């Protein structure tokens, strides 16, 4: 099955550039603030020493909030976040399951609001920005079901006592936006985009996010105007202090680790209604309720790699052949030689095989996974009795390495995959905050 593929270009432009490129379509035009909200913003920047923002990340496994803190500045600018003061909490209660009873969402958000109000000083509540992004879990339900859930959340947000600037600040974001927001977050945390930079065009990194349902890549690149017109575009105003512009490509494929694993398992079902799973250790056996089949591990990593390649629509390139396989895949390739940061499932695969090291080579990960997959299931369980993900560790390593090598074509370069940057795990939620702040600051000028 060919995964849907959409490109998004994230443009941070100067005012002159916006005028010069007025023909470029904008997916999300600016929404101007009301006079009331402008007054709140002005009062906030002039009188408060600390500003706060809340971002809710509503995923397929649960609901998490982040509380961000920064020094208020009178001029329109990106915040200088205090990373030591970022607070976060999660409940394993995804919002997507509540479309038949949206009032049940109150029991998720009201306790969160009470907790956050105990963290943020009371006189700052009314000026604390509140926003939400819902991801994979919400994309899997119907538009009407999404509306019922988001509508209830917007009502809760309007009555929360925090600064909720409009319905567009609580919505379902798509995979391309996740790619963009993660890129912004990682490069901000690495100080590749900051107001203090003395470099006209600072070097940025490529970001790859491997999730359960989808996988995203984003990178800064130079493209000509003719190519730009073919892309799905989103314009973001440049802040007056910035000396540089970015053109960001982001792409998403509906072939995350969980989705791809079940597609392969389904393809290996035989006439006896058993899935003979090449991507699981020999001796593994389980009645998979999601698949509705018995799964029996075969421990055939070479065949598993080729199955994954087939999902990426790579033909005539069977393992161990690795030359130019990625040129045939459906994935957008990042710039060669550019530093790449990989998070989520890539991070977990690295941790599973190499521990908490800051970087890894995808070929080393593939080789380690092949050796692991050839072992008997009972033996690997005996070696790692406390690893609750031991059953999928074989697939985890083969999928992550094959995606990086044959999908995104990263070659033999080292992949940066830190558990934390500046004491925090990099997430798209920070990118959403920075995006909304830049839009808000532009609207207020």
PDB file of N, CA and C in Angstrom, residues 105-106 109-110 113 129-132 150-167 169-170:
ATOM      1  N   UNK A 105     -14.254  14.354  29.238  1.00  0.00           N
ATOM      2  CA  UNK A 105     -13.003  15.098  29.092  1.00  0.00           C
ATOM      3  C   UNK A 105     -12.772  16.034  30.275  1.00  0.00           C
ATOM      4  N   UNK A 106     -13.863  16.429  30.942  1.00  0.00           N
ATOM      5  CA  UNK A 106     -13.723  17.313  32.109  1.00  0.00           C
ATOM      6  C   UNK A 106     -12.824  16.678  33.162  1.00  0.00           C
ATOM      7  N   UNK A 109      -9.098  17.316  32.042  1.00  0.00           N
ATOM      8  CA  UNK A 109      -8.528  18.664  32.004  1.00  0.00           C
ATOM      9  C   UNK A 109      -8.708  19.450  33.298  1.00  0.00           C
ATOM     10  N   UNK A 110      -9.829  19.310  33.985  1.00  0.00           N
ATOM     11  CA  UNK A 110     -10.025  20.100  35.210  1.00  0.00           C
ATOM     12  C   UNK A 110      -8.984  19.794  36.281  1.00  0.00           C
ATOM     13  N   UNK A 113      -5.893  21.571  35.190  1.00  0.00           N
ATOM     14  CA  UNK A 113      -5.975  23.011  35.419  1.00  0.00           C
ATOM     15  C   UNK A 113      -5.705  23.348  36.887  1.00  0.00           C
ATOM     16  N   UNK A 129      -0.691  31.853  28.325  1.00  0.00           N
ATOM     17  CA  UNK A 129      -1.186  31.303  27.053  1.00  0.00           C
ATOM     18  C   UNK A 129      -1.554  29.832  27.204  1.00  0.00           C
ATOM     19  N   UNK A 130      -2.667  29.440  26.586  1.00  0.00           N
ATOM     20  CA  UNK A 130      -3.153  28.064  26.658  1.00  0.00           C
ATOM     21  C   UNK A 130      -3.420  27.564  25.250  1.00  0.00           C
ATOM     22  N   UNK A 131      -2.853  26.410  24.894  1.00  0.00           N
ATOM     23  CA  UNK A 131      -3.061  25.853  23.559  1.00  0.00           C
ATOM     24  C   UNK A 131      -2.966  24.336  23.598  1.00  0.00           C
ATOM     25  N   UNK A 132      -3.453  23.698  22.537  1.00  0.00           N
ATOM     26  CA  UNK A 132      -3.491  22.230  22.477  1.00  0.00           C
ATOM     27  C   UNK A 132      -3.292  21.754  21.051  1.00  0.00           C
ATOM     28  N   UNK A 150     -13.055  18.145  20.249  1.00  0.00           N
ATOM     29  CA  UNK A 150     -12.375  19.437  20.258  1.00  0.00           C
ATOM     30  C   UNK A 150     -13.319  20.549  20.717  1.00  0.00           C
ATOM     31  N   UNK A 151     -14.587  20.459  20.336  1.00  0.00           N
ATOM     32  CA  UNK A 151     -15.553  21.483  20.750  1.00  0.00           C
ATOM     33  C   UNK A 151     -15.693  21.519  22.272  1.00  0.00           C
ATOM     34  N   UNK A 152     -15.739  20.345  22.891  1.00  0.00           N
ATOM     35  CA  UNK A 152     -15.831  20.297  24.352  1.00  0.00           C
ATOM     36  C   UNK A 152     -14.567  20.858  24.997  1.00  0.00           C
ATOM     37  N   UNK A 153     -13.414  20.529  24.443  1.00  0.00           N
ATOM     38  CA  UNK A 153     -12.146  21.025  24.990  1.00  0.00           C
ATOM     39  C   UNK A 153     -12.081  22.540  24.877  1.00  0.00           C
ATOM     40  N   UNK A 154     -12.524  23.084  23.750  1.00  0.00           N
ATOM     41  CA  UNK A 154     -12.511  24.542  23.592  1.00  0.00           C
ATOM     42  C   UNK A 154     -13.391  25.222  24.638  1.00  0.00           C
ATOM     43  N   UNK A 155     -14.521  24.615  24.961  1.00  0.00           N
ATOM     44  CA  UNK A 155     -15.383  25.156  26.011  1.00  0.00           C
ATOM     45  C   UNK A 155     -14.659  25.145  27.355  1.00  0.00           C
ATOM     46  N   UNK A 156     -13.997  24.046  27.658  1.00  0.00           N
ATOM     47  CA  UNK A 156     -13.227  23.958  28.900  1.00  0.00           C
ATOM     48  C   UNK A 156     -12.111  24.998  28.934  1.00  0.00           C
ATOM     49  N   UNK A 157     -11.465  25.208  27.812  1.00  0.00           N
ATOM     50  CA  UNK A 157     -10.364  26.167  27.743  1.00  0.00           C
ATOM     51  C   UNK A 157     -10.875  27.594  27.952  1.00  0.00           C
ATOM     52  N   UNK A 158     -12.031  27.914  27.361  1.00  0.00           N
ATOM     53  CA  UNK A 158     -12.573  29.268  27.513  1.00  0.00           C
ATOM     54  C   UNK A 158     -12.940  29.566  28.970  1.00  0.00           C
ATOM     55  N   UNK A 159     -13.256  28.529  29.718  1.00  0.00           N
ATOM     56  CA  UNK A 159     -13.647  28.699  31.119  1.00  0.00           C
ATOM     57  C   UNK A 159     -12.531  28.362  32.100  1.00  0.00           C
ATOM     58  N   UNK A 160     -11.323  28.201  31.592  1.00  0.00           N
ATOM     59  CA  UNK A 160     -10.214  27.724  32.430  1.00  0.00           C
ATOM     60  C   UNK A 160      -9.604  28.799  33.315  1.00  0.00           C
ATOM     61  N   UNK A 161      -9.778  30.073  32.931  1.00  0.00           N
ATOM     62  CA  UNK A 161      -9.106  31.149  33.648  1.00  0.00           C
ATOM     63  C   UNK A 161      -7.765  31.515  33.052  1.00  0.00           C
ATOM     64  N   UNK A 162      -7.302  30.734  32.052  1.00  0.00           N
ATOM     65  CA  UNK A 162      -6.065  31.046  31.338  1.00  0.00           C
ATOM     66  C   UNK A 162      -6.392  31.804  30.048  1.00  0.00           C
ATOM     67  N   UNK A 163      -5.351  32.261  29.352  1.00  0.00           N
ATOM     68  CA  UNK A 163      -5.533  33.069  28.146  1.00  0.00           C
ATOM     69  C   UNK A 163      -5.644  32.167  26.918  1.00  0.00           C
ATOM     70  N   UNK A 164      -6.863  31.907  26.491  1.00  0.00           N
ATOM     71  CA  UNK A 164      -7.146  31.085  25.315  1.00  0.00           C
ATOM     72  C   UNK A 164      -7.551  32.019  24.185  1.00  0.00           C
ATOM     73  N   UNK A 165      -6.672  32.156  23.187  1.00  0.00           N
ATOM     74  CA  UNK A 165      -6.811  33.211  22.187  1.00  0.00           C
ATOM     75  C   UNK A 165      -7.724  32.869  21.013  1.00  0.00           C
ATOM     76  N   UNK A 166      -8.298  31.696  20.989  1.00  0.00           N
ATOM     77  CA  UNK A 166      -9.206  31.376  19.889  1.00  0.00           C
ATOM     78  C   UNK A 166      -9.223  29.899  19.590  1.00  0.00           C
ATOM     79  N   UNK A 167     -10.270  29.480  18.868  1.00  0.00           N
ATOM     80  CA  UNK A 167     -10.468  28.057  18.605  1.00  0.00           C
ATOM     81  C   UNK A 167      -9.318  27.421  17.855  1.00  0.00           C
ATOM     82  N   UNK A 169      -6.357  27.666  18.434  1.00  0.00           N
ATOM     83  CA  UNK A 169      -5.297  27.280  19.379  1.00  0.00           C
ATOM     84  C   UNK A 169      -5.587  25.941  20.039  1.00  0.00           C
ATOM     85  N   UNK A 170      -6.653  25.278  19.647  1.00  0.00           N
ATOM     86  CA  UNK A 170      -6.949  23.920  20.124  1.00  0.00           C
ATOM     87  C   UNK A 170      -7.477  23.137  18.930  1.00  0.00           C
TER      88      UNK A 170
END
